[in-house]
mmCIF file of N, CA and C in Angstrom:
data_model
loop_
_atom_site.group_PDB
_atom_site.id
_atom_site.type_symbol
_atom_site.label_atom_id
_atom_site.label_comp_id
_atom_site.label_asym_id
_atom_site.label_seq_id
_atom_site.Cartn_x
_atom_site.Cartn_y
_atom_site.Cartn_z
ATOM 1 N N MET A 1 -27.269 -11.986 59.670
ATOM 2 C CA MET A 1 -27.638 -13.358 59.941
ATOM 3 C C MET A 1 -27.650 -13.546 61.447
ATOM 4 N N THR A 2 -28.542 -14.426 61.876
ATOM 5 C CA THR A 2 -28.620 -14.779 63.287
ATOM 6 C C THR A 2 -28.789 -16.283 63.421
ATOM 7 N N ALA A 3 -27.947 -16.913 64.207
ATOM 8 C CA ALA A 3 -28.077 -18.340 64.502
ATOM 9 C C ALA A 3 -28.982 -18.479 65.715
ATOM 10 N N THR A 4 -29.956 -19.372 65.612
ATOM 11 C CA THR A 4 -30.905 -19.546 66.706
ATOM 12 C C THR A 4 -30.905 -20.943 67.307
ATOM 13 N N TYR A 5 -30.244 -21.901 66.661
ATOM 14 C CA TYR A 5 -30.361 -23.281 67.124
ATOM 15 C C TYR A 5 -29.173 -24.107 66.645
ATOM 16 N N ALA A 6 -28.643 -24.942 67.508
ATOM 17 C CA ALA A 6 -27.596 -25.905 67.152
ATOM 18 C C ALA A 6 -28.024 -27.257 67.705
ATOM 19 N N SER A 7 -27.737 -28.324 66.964
ATOM 20 C CA SER A 7 -28.239 -29.638 67.342
ATOM 21 C C SER A 7 -27.248 -30.731 66.966
ATOM 22 N N VAL A 8 -27.324 -31.855 67.655
ATOM 23 C CA VAL A 8 -26.570 -33.052 67.291
ATOM 24 C C VAL A 8 -27.521 -34.103 66.710
ATOM 25 N N ALA A 9 -28.655 -33.664 66.193
ATOM 26 C CA ALA A 9 -29.649 -34.565 65.603
ATOM 27 C C ALA A 9 -29.004 -35.435 64.538
ATOM 28 N N GLY A 10 -29.363 -36.685 64.509
ATOM 29 C CA GLY A 10 -28.826 -37.617 63.527
ATOM 30 C C GLY A 10 -27.552 -38.311 63.976
ATOM 31 N N THR A 11 -27.018 -37.947 65.128
ATOM 32 C CA THR A 11 -25.820 -38.592 65.653
ATOM 33 C C THR A 11 -26.163 -40.014 66.073
ATOM 34 N N SER A 12 -25.370 -40.981 65.621
ATOM 35 C CA SER A 12 -25.659 -42.374 65.974
ATOM 36 C C SER A 12 -24.385 -43.205 65.921
ATOM 37 N N ALA A 13 -24.439 -44.377 66.528
ATOM 38 C CA ALA A 13 -23.337 -45.341 66.503
ATOM 39 C C ALA A 13 -23.927 -46.730 66.315
ATOM 40 N N TRP A 14 -23.136 -47.625 65.741
ATOM 41 C CA TRP A 14 -23.576 -49.012 65.574
ATOM 42 C C TRP A 14 -23.469 -49.741 66.901
ATOM 43 N N PHE A 15 -24.536 -50.467 67.272
ATOM 44 C CA PHE A 15 -24.557 -51.253 68.506
ATOM 45 C C PHE A 15 -23.403 -52.235 68.500
ATOM 46 N N PRO A 16 -22.691 -52.424 69.562
ATOM 47 C CA PRO A 16 -22.922 -51.930 70.921
ATOM 48 C C PRO A 16 -22.197 -50.613 71.232
ATOM 49 N N ASN A 17 -21.553 -50.025 70.242
ATOM 50 C CA ASN A 17 -20.834 -48.774 70.477
ATOM 51 C C ASN A 17 -21.818 -47.655 70.799
ATOM 52 N N THR A 18 -21.316 -46.592 71.432
ATOM 53 C CA THR A 18 -22.184 -45.473 71.798
ATOM 54 C C THR A 18 -21.525 -44.158 71.419
ATOM 55 N N VAL A 19 -22.346 -43.150 71.226
ATOM 56 C CA VAL A 19 -21.852 -41.799 70.996
ATOM 57 C C VAL A 19 -22.767 -40.837 71.750
ATOM 58 N N ASP A 20 -22.156 -39.911 72.456
ATOM 59 C CA ASP A 20 -22.880 -38.856 73.164
ATOM 60 C C ASP A 20 -22.409 -37.524 72.612
ATOM 61 N N GLY A 21 -23.316 -36.582 72.467
ATOM 62 C CA GLY A 21 -22.935 -35.293 71.915
ATOM 63 C C GLY A 21 -23.727 -34.148 72.496
ATOM 64 N N SER A 22 -23.155 -32.969 72.370
ATOM 65 C CA SER A 22 -23.839 -31.732 72.749
ATOM 66 C C SER A 22 -23.447 -30.670 71.737
ATOM 67 N N ALA A 23 -24.320 -29.667 71.581
ATOM 68 C CA ALA A 23 -24.058 -28.602 70.616
ATOM 69 C C ALA A 23 -24.385 -27.257 71.237
ATOM 70 N N GLN A 24 -23.650 -26.252 70.797
ATOM 71 C CA GLN A 24 -23.905 -24.892 71.268
ATOM 72 C C GLN A 24 -23.523 -23.883 70.197
ATOM 73 N N ILE A 25 -24.193 -22.761 70.215
ATOM 74 C CA ILE A 25 -23.841 -21.646 69.339
ATOM 75 C C ILE A 25 -22.767 -20.844 70.055
ATOM 76 N N THR A 26 -21.650 -20.599 69.372
ATOM 77 C CA THR A 26 -20.549 -19.867 70.002
ATOM 78 C C THR A 26 -20.459 -18.417 69.540
ATOM 79 N N ASP A 27 -21.097 -18.095 68.426
ATOM 80 C CA ASP A 27 -21.162 -16.720 67.912
ATOM 81 C C ASP A 27 -22.437 -16.633 67.094
ATOM 82 N N SER A 28 -23.435 -15.899 67.574
ATOM 83 C CA SER A 28 -24.770 -16.009 67.002
ATOM 84 C C SER A 28 -25.134 -14.960 65.951
ATOM 85 N N THR A 29 -24.332 -13.918 65.756
ATOM 86 C CA THR A 29 -24.757 -12.877 64.824
ATOM 87 C C THR A 29 -23.650 -12.462 63.855
ATOM 88 N N ALA A 30 -24.079 -12.129 62.640
ATOM 89 C CA ALA A 30 -23.192 -11.579 61.614
ATOM 90 C C ALA A 30 -24.020 -10.576 60.816
ATOM 91 N N TYR A 31 -23.833 -9.312 61.097
ATOM 92 C CA TYR A 31 -24.638 -8.270 60.466
ATOM 93 C C TYR A 31 -23.921 -7.538 59.335
ATOM 94 N N LYS A 32 -22.617 -7.798 59.169
ATOM 95 C CA LYS A 32 -21.845 -7.117 58.124
ATOM 96 C C LYS A 32 -21.108 -8.153 57.289
ATOM 97 N N GLU A 33 -20.800 -7.785 56.062
ATOM 98 C CA GLU A 33 -19.984 -8.642 55.200
ATOM 99 C C GLU A 33 -18.644 -8.896 55.877
ATOM 100 N N GLY A 34 -18.168 -10.129 55.785
ATOM 101 C CA GLY A 34 -16.907 -10.508 56.408
ATOM 102 C C GLY A 34 -17.073 -11.101 57.799
ATOM 103 N N TYR A 35 -18.240 -10.952 58.415
ATOM 104 C CA TYR A 35 -18.504 -11.515 59.734
ATOM 105 C C TYR A 35 -19.094 -12.914 59.568
ATOM 106 N N ASP A 36 -19.066 -13.720 60.646
ATOM 107 C CA ASP A 36 -19.609 -15.072 60.569
ATOM 108 C C ASP A 36 -20.365 -15.448 61.835
ATOM 109 N N ILE A 37 -21.133 -16.530 61.726
ATOM 110 C CA ILE A 37 -21.775 -17.155 62.876
ATOM 111 C C ILE A 37 -21.152 -18.536 63.035
ATOM 112 N N ASN A 38 -21.088 -19.019 64.279
ATOM 113 C CA ASN A 38 -20.391 -20.274 64.551
ATOM 114 C C ASN A 38 -21.174 -21.134 65.538
ATOM 115 N N ALA A 39 -21.032 -22.444 65.371
ATOM 116 C CA ALA A 39 -21.585 -23.413 66.313
ATOM 117 C C ALA A 39 -20.544 -24.503 66.525
ATOM 118 N N GLN A 40 -20.666 -25.190 67.659
ATOM 119 C CA GLN A 40 -19.699 -26.227 68.005
ATOM 120 C C GLN A 40 -20.440 -27.453 68.518
ATOM 121 N N GLY A 41 -20.030 -28.627 68.038
ATOM 122 C CA GLY A 41 -20.538 -29.900 68.542
ATOM 123 C C GLY A 41 -19.413 -30.667 69.190
ATOM 124 N N ASP A 42 -19.654 -31.172 70.394
ATOM 125 C CA ASP A 42 -18.661 -31.966 71.129
ATOM 126 C C ASP A 42 -19.197 -33.389 71.275
ATOM 127 N N TYR A 43 -18.355 -34.368 70.956
ATOM 128 C CA TYR A 43 -18.791 -35.755 70.905
ATOM 129 C C TYR A 43 -17.824 -36.675 71.637
ATOM 130 N N LYS A 44 -18.396 -37.709 72.291
ATOM 131 C CA LYS A 44 -17.608 -38.787 72.887
ATOM 132 C C LYS A 44 -18.088 -40.086 72.255
ATOM 133 N N TYR A 45 -17.165 -40.785 71.604
ATOM 134 C CA TYR A 45 -17.456 -42.074 70.984
ATOM 135 C C TYR A 45 -16.827 -43.158 71.840
ATOM 136 N N ALA A 46 -17.629 -44.167 72.200
ATOM 137 C CA ALA A 46 -17.136 -45.276 73.011
ATOM 138 C C ALA A 46 -17.268 -46.571 72.214
ATOM 139 N N ALA A 47 -16.140 -47.230 71.987
ATOM 140 C CA ALA A 47 -16.136 -48.533 71.332
ATOM 141 C C ALA A 47 -16.259 -49.595 72.414
ATOM 142 N N ILE A 48 -17.236 -50.480 72.258
ATOM 143 C CA ILE A 48 -17.529 -51.503 73.254
ATOM 144 C C ILE A 48 -17.187 -52.865 72.674
ATOM 145 N N GLY A 49 -16.474 -53.687 73.460
ATOM 146 C CA GLY A 49 -16.083 -55.016 73.004
ATOM 147 C C GLY A 49 -17.070 -56.085 73.430
ATOM 148 N N ILE A 50 -16.711 -57.315 73.163
ATOM 149 C CA ILE A 50 -17.541 -58.469 73.531
ATOM 150 C C ILE A 50 -17.694 -58.500 75.044
ATOM 151 N N GLY A 51 -18.898 -58.726 75.495
ATOM 152 C CA GLY A 51 -19.172 -58.783 76.932
ATOM 153 C C GLY A 51 -19.348 -57.414 77.561
ATOM 154 N N GLY A 52 -19.374 -56.365 76.747
ATOM 155 C CA GLY A 52 -19.621 -55.021 77.277
ATOM 156 C C GLY A 52 -18.394 -54.289 77.780
ATOM 157 N N SER A 53 -17.215 -54.857 77.596
ATOM 158 C CA SER A 53 -16.011 -54.163 78.061
ATOM 159 C C SER A 53 -15.647 -53.022 77.116
ATOM 160 N N GLY A 54 -15.207 -51.933 77.686
ATOM 161 C CA GLY A 54 -14.814 -50.779 76.882
ATOM 162 C C GLY A 54 -13.473 -51.004 76.216
ATOM 163 N N ILE A 55 -13.398 -50.734 74.919
ATOM 164 C CA ILE A 55 -12.136 -50.869 74.190
ATOM 165 C C ILE A 55 -11.402 -49.535 74.187
ATOM 166 N N PHE A 56 -12.098 -48.464 73.794
ATOM 167 C CA PHE A 56 -11.497 -47.132 73.827
ATOM 168 C C PHE A 56 -12.583 -46.073 73.741
ATOM 169 N N ASN A 57 -12.233 -44.878 74.149
ATOM 170 C CA ASN A 57 -13.068 -43.694 73.976
ATOM 171 C C ASN A 57 -12.307 -42.719 73.095
ATOM 172 N N SER A 58 -13.034 -42.008 72.232
ATOM 173 C CA SER A 58 -12.402 -40.926 71.485
ATOM 174 C C SER A 58 -13.298 -39.699 71.582
ATOM 175 N N TYR A 59 -12.661 -38.552 71.614
ATOM 176 C CA TYR A 59 -13.362 -37.288 71.803
ATOM 177 C C TYR A 59 -13.128 -36.409 70.580
ATOM 178 N N HIS A 60 -14.196 -35.784 70.088
ATOM 179 C CA HIS A 60 -14.121 -34.985 68.870
ATOM 180 C C HIS A 60 -14.915 -33.702 69.030
ATOM 181 N N THR A 61 -14.441 -32.654 68.380
ATOM 182 C CA THR A 61 -15.156 -31.382 68.317
ATOM 183 C C THR A 61 -15.267 -30.984 66.854
ATOM 184 N N ILE A 62 -16.469 -30.610 66.446
ATOM 185 C CA ILE A 62 -16.699 -30.104 65.098
ATOM 186 C C ILE A 62 -17.191 -28.669 65.221
ATOM 187 N N VAL A 63 -16.478 -27.761 64.563
ATOM 188 C CA VAL A 63 -16.839 -26.343 64.573
ATOM 189 C C VAL A 63 -17.359 -25.983 63.188
ATOM 190 N N SER A 64 -18.551 -25.427 63.130
ATOM 191 C CA SER A 64 -19.115 -24.990 61.855
ATOM 192 C C SER A 64 -19.188 -23.474 61.825
ATOM 193 N N SER A 65 -19.009 -22.926 60.633
ATOM 194 C CA SER A 65 -19.009 -21.481 60.455
ATOM 195 C C SER A 65 -19.775 -21.130 59.183
ATOM 196 N N VAL A 66 -20.586 -20.084 59.262
ATOM 197 C CA VAL A 66 -21.278 -19.540 58.097
ATOM 198 C C VAL A 66 -20.859 -18.079 57.992
ATOM 199 N N LYS A 67 -20.073 -17.764 56.957
ATOM 200 C CA LYS A 67 -19.541 -16.419 56.785
ATOM 201 C C LYS A 67 -20.368 -15.640 55.771
ATOM 202 N N LEU A 68 -20.724 -14.424 56.125
ATOM 203 C CA LEU A 68 -21.478 -13.545 55.237
ATOM 204 C C LEU A 68 -20.500 -12.904 54.251
ATOM 205 N N ILE A 69 -20.579 -13.295 52.993
ATOM 206 C CA ILE A 69 -19.646 -12.833 51.963
ATOM 207 C C ILE A 69 -20.155 -11.566 51.282
ATOM 208 N N ASP A 70 -21.413 -11.593 50.849
ATOM 209 C CA ASP A 70 -21.976 -10.470 50.091
ATOM 210 C C ASP A 70 -23.435 -10.304 50.486
ATOM 211 N N LEU A 71 -23.809 -9.114 50.907
ATOM 212 C CA LEU A 71 -25.177 -8.827 51.332
ATOM 213 C C LEU A 71 -25.813 -7.848 50.360
ATOM 214 N N LYS A 72 -26.952 -8.258 49.797
ATOM 215 C CA LYS A 72 -27.697 -7.405 48.869
ATOM 216 C C LYS A 72 -29.131 -7.285 49.371
ATOM 217 N N SER A 73 -29.879 -6.358 48.796
ATOM 218 C CA SER A 73 -31.263 -6.157 49.234
ATOM 219 C C SER A 73 -32.151 -7.367 48.927
ATOM 220 N N ASN A 74 -31.766 -8.178 47.938
ATOM 221 C CA ASN A 74 -32.603 -9.316 47.558
ATOM 222 C C ASN A 74 -31.991 -10.667 47.922
ATOM 223 N N GLY A 75 -30.934 -10.685 48.714
ATOM 224 C CA GLY A 75 -30.327 -11.954 49.106
ATOM 225 C C GLY A 75 -28.911 -11.779 49.608
ATOM 226 N N ALA A 76 -28.258 -12.901 49.835
ATOM 227 C CA ALA A 76 -26.896 -12.871 50.361
ATOM 228 C C ALA A 76 -26.104 -14.062 49.825
ATOM 229 N N THR A 77 -24.800 -13.908 49.797
ATOM 230 C CA THR A 77 -23.889 -14.997 49.488
ATOM 231 C C THR A 77 -23.159 -15.347 50.775
ATOM 232 N N VAL A 78 -23.131 -16.649 51.114
ATOM 233 C CA VAL A 78 -22.461 -17.099 52.337
ATOM 234 C C VAL A 78 -21.490 -18.222 51.989
ATOM 235 N N ARG A 79 -20.542 -18.460 52.885
ATOM 236 C CA ARG A 79 -19.601 -19.574 52.755
ATOM 237 C C ARG A 79 -19.701 -20.415 54.021
ATOM 238 N N VAL A 80 -19.946 -21.707 53.850
ATOM 239 C CA VAL A 80 -20.073 -22.631 54.975
ATOM 240 C C VAL A 80 -18.789 -23.455 55.085
ATOM 241 N N SER A 81 -18.266 -23.591 56.295
ATOM 242 C CA SER A 81 -17.068 -24.401 56.494
ATOM 243 C C SER A 81 -17.173 -25.171 57.802
ATOM 244 N N PHE A 82 -16.409 -26.267 57.883
ATOM 245 C CA PHE A 82 -16.375 -27.118 59.071
ATOM 246 C C PHE A 82 -14.934 -27.438 59.404
ATOM 247 N N LYS A 83 -14.649 -27.532 60.700
ATOM 248 C CA LYS A 83 -13.339 -27.984 61.178
ATOM 249 C C LYS A 83 -13.557 -29.144 62.136
ATOM 250 N N HIS A 84 -12.777 -30.191 61.992
ATOM 251 C CA HIS A 84 -12.825 -31.324 62.900
ATOM 252 C C HIS A 84 -11.599 -31.239 63.804
ATOM 253 N N LEU A 85 -11.828 -30.988 65.078
ATOM 254 C CA LEU A 85 -10.754 -30.903 66.052
ATOM 255 C C LEU A 85 -10.785 -32.176 66.905
ATOM 256 N N TYR A 86 -9.626 -32.699 67.269
ATOM 257 C CA TYR A 86 -9.587 -33.908 68.084
ATOM 258 C C TYR A 86 -9.429 -33.561 69.527
#
């Protein structure tokens, strides 16, 4: 398996709050059973109060992993997992 793209597409916040994000592939190849590919998304959420004043910011990281479980000539079995880190 080869990871070629990571995205924060679909990330949104309700007005007036904001969210900014970035994504990157941290491990792009898994050629043997037991190996995995990984991507990471980093996000900053800003809660905005009345009059535009900032109430708080929170920072989050989501790590996704696709592990190659079983590789056959006609397909593969994979396991997808996510971790939410603060």
